[in-house]
C-alpha cells in the first residue's frame, strides 16, 4: 500500500538509504523531511519532490519556501485544549533557546502556537499517512508535530535506542515505549523458561555488572578524557595575560594604521582609549552584563576588550569591513580566553548556527552574531563555573552505613527529561517527593551529572544558581561529590531513583530496585517501579524497606525480550562503534523494523490522510 511519509530529525546517510528502499519495496513516498543542514543535499538528490527543512530554522518557527504567513491556519480552542499538556512540555523545551533568561511566558506561548500552525499546515498540505521519528521528539517543533499527529490520527513510529550495546526497537509513541518489550517480557515470565541470551548481550551484562571503569558509557569516557587535570589546569598566568593584552593592543593599533579609509585620521587616537564593548550591542542583555562578570583576575582580558571596543564603536550600520577588522585583530584575545576556557572559536569563523534566541527579538527572526554568541559562551562558562563552585560548597560526605536512596541527576537540557520525564523534567520535584515519602531514618543522596558543568554542554540553560542549595536545605537530602563512583553508590543504596536515566538500568542489572519518574524503555523490567504518583512512591519504598529483592533471572528475561523486539543498529554514525554493525546491515534493520511496525490489516481501512481530508470536507 502506498503511504505518504514524513521523516523527522532523520539526519545522516542511513535515512535516505532506508527511505529509498521503502519507496522501491512498498511505495512509501517521502513528502516532508527535517534534519541538519548537511543532510539536505543528499535527501533532495534522492527525492527531488520532497520538502526539506533544516532543523535549526524549524526550531525557531521559520517558514520554508513552500509556506507563507498567510497560509498558516488558525488554531482553535478545541486544539489548544487538547494539546495543553504538550504546550507545557514544549515551553520547558524552549529553555535550550534562552541564553539570557529573557525568553518569557508570552513569547514561549506564541512560539508554541506558531509551531502548531506550521504543523497543521504540513499535515494539511502533504497529508502524511505516517510520521517517522529517528528518536523521541525533543526539539520543540518535532515534539509539537508529533503531538499533532497523535491528535489527528496520523500514524507515528518512534525509534528507541537502549543502553544495551546497539539494541534498537520501534514503538508507536515514546510514552508507551516500555510496553513493547514489556509484553514480551510478561509472556516469557508466564512461560517460565530459563532465559536465553545472545553472546553479545551476555558480554554486555558481564561488563555492566563489573567495575565502573569497564562499564562507563563511551560519552562519559570521552568527557573525562579532555577534562583538565586539576582546578588550575589550563589557566593563563598573570604574566601571560599581561603579555597577551599588550600584544592585542599592538594588533589593534596596527590594524587601525593599516586601514585609514575606514576611520577619520583624527579619530585614530581615541579608538584605543574608548571603553565599553557593551555599547556596541546596547540594549542586549548579554552586552549589558559582560563587563560586570569580568573579575579583577581577568584584568588582561578586560583591557583587551577595552581596546577592541574602540574599533567596534566606529562600526556604523553596514560597515562590515570595520567589524571584520576588529574581530581579526583580537585573535590574541581569543587565545587568552581559550587558555582559561578552552573553546574552539576563531575570529575568522562565521556565526555558529544555533537555536539561541536574541534578546527582545522573536525567535523566527533571531540570529546571534559572532560576537553575541562569543559573549554568550563566555557568560555561560562563567555561570557553570559558579554553579560548580556552589555545588562543591554544599556537598557532604557519603555515609554508606546509613540506608539511602541514590539519585543521579540528569544532564539538562536533554531528551531524557524533556519530554521523557514529563512534569518531572523539574528534577527538584523528584527530590522533594522522595524526601517526603522515604521511610524514617533514610537519606536521599543526590549526585549531579558531571556533564552539567562541562564547557561543551549547555547545562547553564536549565539550572539556576541556587538549585543545589535548595536541594541541600531539604531535611533528609544530601549532595554527593561528582567524583564519587556511581557504582559504589548504587551497590550500597536501598534503591536508585531516576526519571529515565541509564543509571536506573545499570542499577537493575546490578540487583538494585529502581524508582522511575518518567517514560523509560526499561519501565516494565523486573525491579522497576513506576512512582509518578506520591502514593505509588511511598508504597514502593515501603516494599523495598520490607526486603524486596530484584529477581536477576527476571532481568535476564527482560534482556531476552529486548533482543526479540529489537535489532542491533544505530541511528547516527557516532553510535556505530557500540553496535558493531556495518552500514548495509544497519539500514536493512531499520527497513525491516519500519515494515513490521505498522499494522498488517490497514489496507482495507481509511488512511489518516483520508480521514483528515474527510474531516476538512465536512467543515462548513
Coordinates of C-alpha atoms in Angstrom, one line a residue, residues 89-612:
X89 CA 6.3 20.4 27.8
X90 CA 7.2 22.5 24.8
X91 CA 7.6 25.6 27.0
X92 CA 10.2 23.8 29.1
X93 CA 12.0 22.6 25.9
X94 CA 12.4 26.2 25.0
X95 CA 15.0 26.6 27.8
X96 CA 17.5 25.5 25.2
X97 CA 16.8 28.6 23.2
X98 CA 17.1 31.1 26.1
X99 CA 20.7 32.3 26.6
X100 CA 20.0 35.2 29.0
X101 CA 16.8 34.3 30.8
X102 CA 14.7 36.8 28.8
X103 CA 12.5 34.3 26.9
X104 CA 9.3 34.8 28.8
X105 CA 6.0 33.0 29.1
X106 CA 4.1 35.1 26.5
X107 CA 6.9 34.6 23.9
X108 CA 7.0 30.9 24.6
X109 CA 3.3 30.6 24.2
X110 CA 3.4 32.5 20.9
X111 CA 6.1 30.2 19.6
X112 CA 4.2 27.0 20.6
X113 CA 1.1 28.3 18.8
X114 CA 3.3 29.1 15.7
X115 CA 4.6 25.5 15.8
X116 CA 1.0 24.3 15.9
X117 CA 0.1 26.4 12.9
X118 CA 3.2 25.1 10.9
X119 CA 2.4 21.5 11.9
X120 CA -1.2 21.8 10.8
X121 CA -0.1 23.3 7.5
X122 CA 2.4 20.4 7.0
X123 CA -0.3 17.8 7.7
X124 CA -2.9 19.5 5.5
X125 CA -0.6 20.3 2.6
X126 CA 1.3 17.0 2.4
X127 CA -1.3 14.6 4.0
X128 CA 1.2 12.2 5.6
X129 CA -0.1 8.8 6.5
X130 CA 3.0 8.1 8.6
X131 CA 5.5 10.2 10.6
X132 CA 8.8 8.6 11.3
X133 CA 10.9 10.0 14.2
X134 CA 14.6 9.0 14.5
X135 CA 14.3 9.5 18.2
X136 CA 11.9 10.7 20.8
X137 CA 10.9 14.2 19.6
X138 CA 12.5 16.9 21.8
X139 CA 13.4 19.9 19.6
X140 CA 10.0 21.7 20.2
X141 CA 8.9 21.8 16.5
X142 CA 9.2 18.0 16.1
X143 CA 7.5 17.4 19.5
X144 CA 4.6 19.7 18.6
X145 CA 4.3 17.9 15.2
X146 CA 4.3 14.5 17.0
X147 CA 1.6 15.6 19.3
X148 CA -0.5 17.0 16.4
X149 CA -0.1 13.6 14.5
X150 CA -1.3 11.7 17.6
X151 CA -4.2 14.1 18.0
X152 CA -5.3 14.0 14.3
X153 CA -4.7 10.2 13.8
X154 CA -1.6 10.3 11.7
X155 CA 0.3 7.1 12.5
X156 CA 3.7 7.6 14.2
X157 CA 6.8 5.4 14.6
X158 CA 9.5 6.3 17.1
X159 CA 12.9 4.6 17.2
X160 CA 14.2 3.9 20.7
X161 CA 17.9 3.3 21.3
X162 CA 18.5 1.4 24.5
X163 CA 21.6 1.4 26.8
X164 CA 22.3 -2.2 25.7
X165 CA 25.0 -2.0 23.1
X166 CA 23.4 -1.4 19.8
X167 CA 19.8 -2.6 20.6
X168 CA 17.1 -0.5 18.9
X169 CA 13.4 -1.0 18.7
X170 CA 10.3 0.9 17.4
X171 CA 7.2 2.0 19.2
X172 CA 4.1 4.0 18.2
X173 CA 4.6 6.5 20.9
X174 CA 7.5 7.3 23.2
X175 CA 5.2 7.4 26.2
X176 CA 4.5 3.7 25.8
X177 CA 7.9 2.6 24.7
X178 CA 8.3 0.4 27.8
X179 CA 5.2 -1.6 26.9
X180 CA 6.9 -3.0 23.7
X181 CA 9.5 -5.2 25.5
X182 CA 7.2 -5.4 28.5
X183 CA 4.6 -7.5 26.7
X184 CA 7.2 -10.0 25.5
X185 CA 8.8 -10.0 29.0
X186 CA 5.4 -10.9 30.5
X187 CA 5.0 -13.8 28.0
X188 CA 8.4 -15.1 28.8
X189 CA 7.8 -14.8 32.5
X190 CA 4.4 -16.6 32.2
X191 CA 6.1 -19.4 30.2
X192 CA 8.7 -19.8 33.0
X193 CA 11.5 -20.9 30.7
X194 CA 15.1 -20.2 31.5
X195 CA 16.2 -17.0 29.7
X196 CA 18.4 -17.4 26.7
X197 CA 20.7 -14.5 25.7
X198 CA 23.0 -13.9 22.7
X199 CA 26.7 -13.8 23.2
X200 CA 26.7 -10.1 22.7
X201 CA 24.1 -9.5 25.5
X202 CA 26.0 -11.9 27.7
X203 CA 29.1 -9.8 27.3
X204 CA 27.2 -6.6 27.8
X205 CA 25.7 -7.9 31.0
X206 CA 29.1 -9.0 32.3
X207 CA 30.5 -5.6 31.5
X208 CA 27.8 -3.6 33.3
X209 CA 27.9 -5.9 36.3
X210 CA 31.7 -5.3 36.6
X211 CA 33.6 -2.2 37.8
X212 CA 32.7 1.3 36.6
X213 CA 35.9 1.7 34.6
X214 CA 34.8 -1.1 32.3
X215 CA 31.1 -0.1 32.2
X216 CA 31.4 3.6 31.9
X217 CA 29.4 4.9 28.9
X218 CA 31.5 6.0 25.9
X219 CA 30.3 9.6 26.0
X220 CA 31.3 9.8 29.7
X221 CA 34.7 8.4 29.0
X222 CA 35.2 11.0 26.3
X223 CA 34.2 13.7 28.7
X224 CA 36.8 12.7 31.3
X225 CA 39.5 12.3 28.6
X226 CA 39.7 16.0 28.0
X227 CA 39.0 17.4 31.4
X228 CA 41.8 19.5 33.0
X229 CA 44.0 17.6 35.4
X230 CA 43.2 19.9 38.3
X231 CA 41.3 23.1 39.2
X232 CA 44.0 25.4 37.9
X233 CA 45.0 23.3 34.8
X234 CA 45.0 25.3 31.6
X235 CA 44.8 28.7 33.2
X236 CA 46.9 31.5 31.8
X237 CA 49.3 33.1 34.3
X238 CA 49.1 36.8 35.2
X239 CA 52.3 37.3 33.2
X240 CA 50.7 35.6 30.2
X241 CA 47.6 37.7 30.4
X242 CA 49.5 40.9 30.6
X243 CA 51.6 39.9 27.6
X244 CA 48.5 39.0 25.6
X245 CA 46.9 42.3 26.5
X246 CA 49.9 44.2 25.2
X247 CA 50.0 42.1 22.0
X248 CA 46.3 42.7 21.5
X249 CA 46.9 46.5 21.9
X250 CA 49.6 46.4 19.3
X251 CA 47.4 44.5 16.9
X252 CA 44.6 47.0 17.3
X253 CA 46.9 49.9 16.6
X254 CA 48.5 48.2 13.6
X255 CA 45.1 47.4 12.1
X256 CA 43.9 51.0 12.6
X257 CA 47.1 52.3 11.0
X258 CA 46.7 49.9 8.0
X259 CA 43.1 50.9 7.3
X260 CA 43.0 54.7 7.1
X261 CA 40.0 54.6 4.8
X262 CA 37.7 53.2 7.5
X263 CA 38.2 55.9 10.1
X264 CA 38.9 59.6 10.1
X265 CA 42.6 60.4 10.8
X266 CA 41.7 62.5 13.9
X267 CA 39.8 59.6 15.4
X268 CA 42.7 57.1 15.5
X269 CA 44.0 58.1 18.9
X270 CA 40.5 57.8 20.5
X271 CA 39.9 54.4 19.1
X272 CA 42.3 52.7 21.6
X273 CA 41.0 54.5 24.6
X274 CA 37.2 54.3 24.4
X275 CA 35.8 51.8 26.8
X276 CA 32.6 49.7 26.9
X277 CA 32.1 46.8 24.4
X278 CA 28.6 46.7 25.9
X279 CA 27.8 49.9 24.0
X280 CA 28.2 48.1 20.7
X281 CA 25.2 45.9 21.5
X282 CA 23.3 48.4 23.6
X283 CA 20.0 47.1 24.9
X284 CA 21.1 43.5 24.6
X285 CA 21.2 41.7 28.0
X286 CA 24.4 39.9 27.1
X287 CA 26.1 43.1 26.3
X288 CA 24.9 44.9 29.4
X289 CA 26.3 42.2 31.6
X290 CA 29.7 41.4 30.0
X291 CA 31.8 43.9 32.0
X292 CA 30.0 43.1 35.3
X293 CA 31.1 39.4 35.1
X294 CA 34.8 40.1 34.4
X295 CA 36.6 39.8 37.7
X296 CA 39.8 41.6 38.7
X297 CA 41.7 38.4 37.9
X298 CA 40.7 38.9 34.3
X299 CA 42.4 42.3 34.1
X300 CA 44.2 41.5 30.9
X301 CA 41.1 40.3 29.1
X302 CA 39.3 43.4 30.3
X303 CA 42.0 45.6 28.9
X304 CA 41.8 43.8 25.6
X305 CA 38.1 44.2 25.5
X306 CA 38.5 47.9 26.0
X307 CA 40.9 48.2 23.1
X308 CA 38.6 46.0 20.9
X309 CA 35.6 48.3 21.7
X310 CA 37.4 51.2 20.1
X311 CA 37.1 49.5 16.7
X312 CA 33.6 48.4 17.4
X313 CA 32.5 51.9 18.4
X314 CA 33.1 53.3 14.9
X315 CA 31.5 50.4 13.1
X316 CA 28.5 52.2 11.7
X317 CA 25.5 50.1 10.5
X318 CA 26.6 48.3 7.3
X319 CA 30.3 48.9 7.9
X320 CA 31.1 45.2 8.0
X321 CA 34.7 45.8 6.9
X322 CA 35.5 47.6 10.2
X323 CA 33.8 44.9 12.2
X324 CA 35.7 42.2 10.4
X325 CA 38.9 44.1 11.0
X326 CA 38.1 44.4 14.7
X327 CA 37.4 40.7 15.0
X328 CA 40.5 39.8 13.1
X329 CA 42.8 41.9 15.3
X330 CA 41.5 40.2 18.5
X331 CA 43.0 36.8 17.7
X332 CA 45.3 37.1 20.7
X333 CA 42.4 37.9 23.0
X334 CA 40.6 34.8 21.8
X335 CA 43.7 32.8 22.5
X336 CA 43.9 34.1 26.0
X337 CA 40.2 33.2 26.7
X338 CA 40.8 29.7 25.3
X339 CA 43.6 29.2 27.7
X340 CA 41.2 29.8 30.6
X341 CA 38.0 28.5 29.0
X342 CA 39.1 26.0 26.3
X343 CA 36.7 26.6 23.4
X344 CA 37.1 26.3 19.6
X345 CA 36.3 29.8 18.4
X346 CA 38.3 31.9 16.0
X347 CA 37.8 35.5 14.9
X348 CA 37.5 34.3 11.3
X349 CA 34.7 31.9 12.0
X350 CA 31.2 32.6 10.8
X351 CA 28.5 32.9 13.5
X352 CA 27.7 29.4 14.7
X353 CA 24.3 28.0 13.8
X354 CA 22.3 27.6 17.0
X355 CA 18.8 27.5 18.4
X356 CA 19.5 30.5 20.6
X357 CA 17.2 33.5 20.6
X358 CA 18.3 37.1 20.6
X359 CA 17.1 39.5 23.3
X360 CA 13.8 41.2 22.5
X361 CA 13.6 39.6 19.1
X362 CA 11.0 37.0 18.1
X363 CA 12.6 33.5 17.6
X364 CA 11.8 33.3 13.9
X365 CA 13.9 36.5 13.3
X366 CA 16.7 35.7 15.7
X367 CA 20.3 35.0 14.7
X368 CA 23.1 35.7 17.1
X369 CA 26.1 37.5 15.6
X370 CA 29.5 36.1 16.1
X371 CA 30.3 38.4 18.9
X372 CA 27.0 37.9 20.6
X373 CA 27.5 34.1 20.5
X374 CA 31.0 34.5 21.9
X375 CA 29.8 36.7 24.7
X376 CA 27.0 34.2 25.5
X377 CA 29.6 31.3 25.6
X378 CA 31.8 33.4 27.9
X379 CA 28.9 34.1 30.2
X380 CA 27.7 30.5 30.1
X381 CA 31.2 29.2 31.1
X382 CA 31.2 31.7 34.0
X383 CA 27.8 30.6 35.1
X384 CA 28.8 26.9 35.0
X385 CA 31.9 27.7 37.0
X386 CA 29.8 29.5 39.6
X387 CA 27.3 26.6 39.6
X388 CA 30.1 24.1 40.2
X389 CA 31.6 26.3 43.0
X390 CA 28.2 26.5 44.7
X391 CA 27.7 22.8 44.3
X392 CA 31.0 22.0 45.9
X393 CA 30.1 24.3 48.8
X394 CA 27.0 22.1 49.8
X395 CA 28.3 18.6 49.2
X396 CA 28.6 16.2 52.1
X397 CA 30.5 13.0 52.9
X398 CA 28.5 9.9 52.0
X399 CA 27.9 7.5 54.9
X400 CA 27.4 4.1 53.2
X401 CA 26.3 2.6 56.5
X402 CA 23.0 4.5 56.6
X403 CA 20.0 3.5 54.5
X404 CA 19.7 5.8 51.5
X405 CA 18.2 6.3 48.0
X406 CA 20.7 7.3 45.4
X407 CA 19.5 10.0 42.9
X408 CA 21.9 10.6 39.9
X409 CA 20.6 13.8 38.3
X410 CA 20.0 14.0 34.6
X411 CA 22.1 16.3 32.4
X412 CA 19.8 19.0 31.1
X413 CA 18.5 20.2 28.6
X414 CA 18.2 16.8 27.0
X415 CA 15.5 14.3 25.7
X416 CA 15.9 12.1 28.8
X417 CA 13.9 14.6 30.8
X418 CA 12.2 16.8 28.3
X419 CA 9.9 15.2 27.2
X420 CA 10.6 11.7 28.6
X421 CA 10.2 12.8 32.3
X422 CA 7.0 14.8 31.8
X423 CA 6.5 17.2 34.7
X424 CA 9.4 15.6 36.4
X425 CA 11.6 17.5 34.0
X426 CA 11.9 19.7 37.0
X427 CA 14.1 17.3 39.0
X428 CA 13.5 19.3 42.2
X429 CA 10.1 17.6 42.2
X430 CA 11.7 14.2 42.2
X431 CA 13.9 15.0 45.2
X432 CA 11.0 16.6 47.1
X433 CA 8.8 13.6 46.6
X434 CA 11.5 11.2 47.7
X435 CA 12.3 13.4 50.7
X436 CA 8.7 13.4 51.8
X437 CA 7.9 9.7 51.2
X438 CA 11.1 8.0 52.3
X439 CA 11.0 5.8 55.4
X440 CA 12.1 7.3 58.7
X441 CA 15.9 7.4 59.0
X442 CA 16.6 7.1 55.3
X443 CA 18.7 9.6 53.4
X444 CA 18.4 10.9 49.8
X445 CA 21.9 11.1 48.3
X446 CA 21.9 13.3 45.1
X447 CA 24.8 13.5 42.7
X448 CA 25.0 16.0 39.9
X449 CA 25.7 14.8 36.4
X450 CA 29.4 15.6 35.6
X451 CA 28.5 17.0 32.2
X452 CA 26.2 19.6 33.7
X453 CA 29.2 21.9 34.3
X454 CA 31.2 21.0 31.2
X455 CA 32.4 23.6 28.8
X456 CA 31.0 21.7 25.8
X457 CA 27.5 21.3 27.2
X458 CA 24.6 23.7 27.7
X459 CA 24.0 23.0 31.4
X460 CA 23.7 26.7 32.2
X461 CA 20.3 26.8 30.4
X462 CA 18.4 24.7 32.9
X463 CA 19.9 25.1 36.3
X464 CA 19.5 28.2 38.4
X465 CA 22.5 29.2 40.6
X466 CA 20.6 28.3 43.8
X467 CA 19.3 24.9 42.6
X468 CA 21.7 22.8 44.5
X469 CA 21.4 24.9 47.7
X470 CA 17.6 24.5 47.6
X471 CA 18.1 20.7 47.4
X472 CA 20.5 20.7 50.3
X473 CA 18.0 22.5 52.6
X474 CA 15.6 19.6 52.4
X475 CA 15.8 17.8 55.8
X476 CA 16.9 14.3 54.7
X477 CA 18.7 15.2 51.5
X478 CA 22.5 15.3 51.0
X479 CA 24.5 16.1 47.9
X480 CA 27.5 13.9 47.0
X481 CA 30.6 14.8 45.1
X482 CA 30.6 14.2 41.4
X483 CA 33.9 12.3 41.9
X484 CA 32.0 9.6 43.9
X485 CA 31.8 6.3 42.0
X486 CA 28.2 5.8 40.8
X487 CA 28.6 2.0 41.2
X488 CA 29.6 2.4 44.8
X489 CA 26.5 4.5 45.5
X490 CA 24.3 2.0 43.5
X491 CA 25.6 -1.0 45.3
X492 CA 25.2 0.4 48.8
X493 CA 21.8 2.1 48.2
X494 CA 18.5 0.7 49.1
X495 CA 17.2 1.9 45.7
X496 CA 18.1 4.2 42.8
X497 CA 15.7 6.9 41.7
X498 CA 15.7 8.5 38.2
X499 CA 13.4 9.8 35.6
X500 CA 14.6 7.7 32.7
X501 CA 18.4 7.5 33.1
X502 CA 20.8 4.8 32.1
X503 CA 21.8 4.7 35.8
X504 CA 18.5 3.1 36.5
X505 CA 19.0 0.3 34.1
X506 CA 22.6 -0.2 35.3
X507 CA 21.2 -0.4 38.9
X508 CA 18.7 -3.1 37.9
X509 CA 21.4 -5.2 36.3
X510 CA 23.4 -5.0 39.5
X511 CA 20.4 -6.1 41.6
X512 CA 19.1 -2.8 42.9
X513 CA 15.4 -1.7 42.5
X514 CA 14.7 1.5 40.6
X515 CA 12.1 4.2 41.2
X516 CA 11.1 5.6 37.8
X517 CA 9.6 9.1 37.4
X518 CA 9.4 9.1 33.6
X519 CA 8.7 7.2 30.4
X520 CA 11.6 4.7 30.1
X521 CA 12.2 1.8 27.7
X522 CA 13.0 -0.4 30.7
X523 CA 9.9 0.7 32.7
X524 CA 8.4 -2.8 32.6
X525 CA 11.5 -4.6 33.6
X526 CA 11.8 -6.7 36.8
X527 CA 12.9 -4.3 39.6
X528 CA 11.4 -1.1 38.1
X529 CA 8.7 0.8 40.0
X530 CA 6.5 3.5 38.4
X531 CA 6.4 6.1 41.1
X532 CA 5.0 9.1 39.3
X533 CA 2.2 9.3 41.9
X534 CA 3.2 10.1 45.5
X535 CA 1.3 7.2 46.8
X536 CA 3.0 4.8 44.5
X537 CA 6.3 6.2 45.5
X538 CA 5.5 5.6 49.2
X539 CA 4.3 2.1 48.6
X540 CA 7.4 1.2 46.5
X541 CA 9.7 2.5 49.2
X542 CA 7.8 0.5 51.8
X543 CA 8.2 -2.7 49.8
X544 CA 11.9 -2.1 49.4
X545 CA 12.2 -1.3 53.1
X546 CA 10.4 -4.6 53.7
X547 CA 13.1 -6.6 52.0
X548 CA 12.2 -6.6 48.3
X549 CA 14.9 -8.1 46.1
X550 CA 15.4 -7.8 42.4
X551 CA 15.0 -11.2 40.6
X552 CA 18.1 -11.4 38.5
X553 CA 16.6 -14.1 36.4
X554 CA 13.7 -11.7 35.6
X555 CA 16.3 -9.1 34.5
X556 CA 17.8 -11.6 32.1
X557 CA 14.3 -12.4 30.7
X558 CA 13.8 -8.7 30.1
X559 CA 17.1 -8.5 28.2
X560 CA 15.9 -11.5 26.2
X561 CA 12.6 -9.7 25.5
X562 CA 14.7 -6.7 24.2
X563 CA 16.5 -8.9 21.8
X564 CA 13.3 -10.3 20.5
X565 CA 11.6 -6.9 19.9
X566 CA 14.7 -5.0 18.7
X567 CA 17.6 -5.3 16.4
X568 CA 21.3 -4.2 16.6
X569 CA 21.9 -0.9 14.8
X570 CA 22.4 2.8 15.2
X571 CA 20.7 6.0 14.1
X572 CA 23.8 8.2 13.8
X573 CA 27.4 7.3 12.8
X574 CA 28.7 8.2 16.3
X575 CA 27.0 5.2 17.7
X576 CA 28.3 2.7 15.1
X577 CA 31.2 1.6 17.3
X578 CA 28.8 0.5 20.0
X579 CA 26.6 -1.6 17.7
X580 CA 29.3 -3.5 15.7
X581 CA 27.0 -3.5 12.7
X582 CA 28.1 -2.5 9.2
X583 CA 26.1 0.2 7.3
X584 CA 24.3 -2.1 4.9
X585 CA 23.1 -4.5 7.7
X586 CA 22.2 -1.4 9.8
X587 CA 20.0 0.1 7.1
X588 CA 18.3 -3.3 6.5
X589 CA 17.5 -3.5 10.2
X590 CA 15.7 -0.1 10.1
X591 CA 13.8 -1.0 6.9
X592 CA 12.6 -4.3 8.4
X593 CA 11.6 -2.6 11.7
X594 CA 9.6 0.1 9.9
X595 CA 7.8 -2.5 7.7
X596 CA 6.9 -4.7 10.7
X597 CA 5.9 -1.8 13.0
X598 CA 2.7 -1.0 11.1
X599 CA -0.5 -3.0 11.3
X600 CA -0.9 -5.5 8.5
X601 CA -4.7 -5.1 8.4
X602 CA -4.7 -1.4 7.5
X603 CA -5.2 -1.8 3.7
X604 CA -8.9 -2.0 3.9
X605 CA -9.3 0.9 6.2
X606 CA -9.2 4.7 5.7
X607 CA -5.7 6.1 6.0
X608 CA -5.0 9.1 8.3
X609 CA -4.7 11.4 5.3
X610 CA -8.1 10.3 4.1
X611 CA -9.6 10.8 7.5
X612 CA -8.1 14.3 7.6

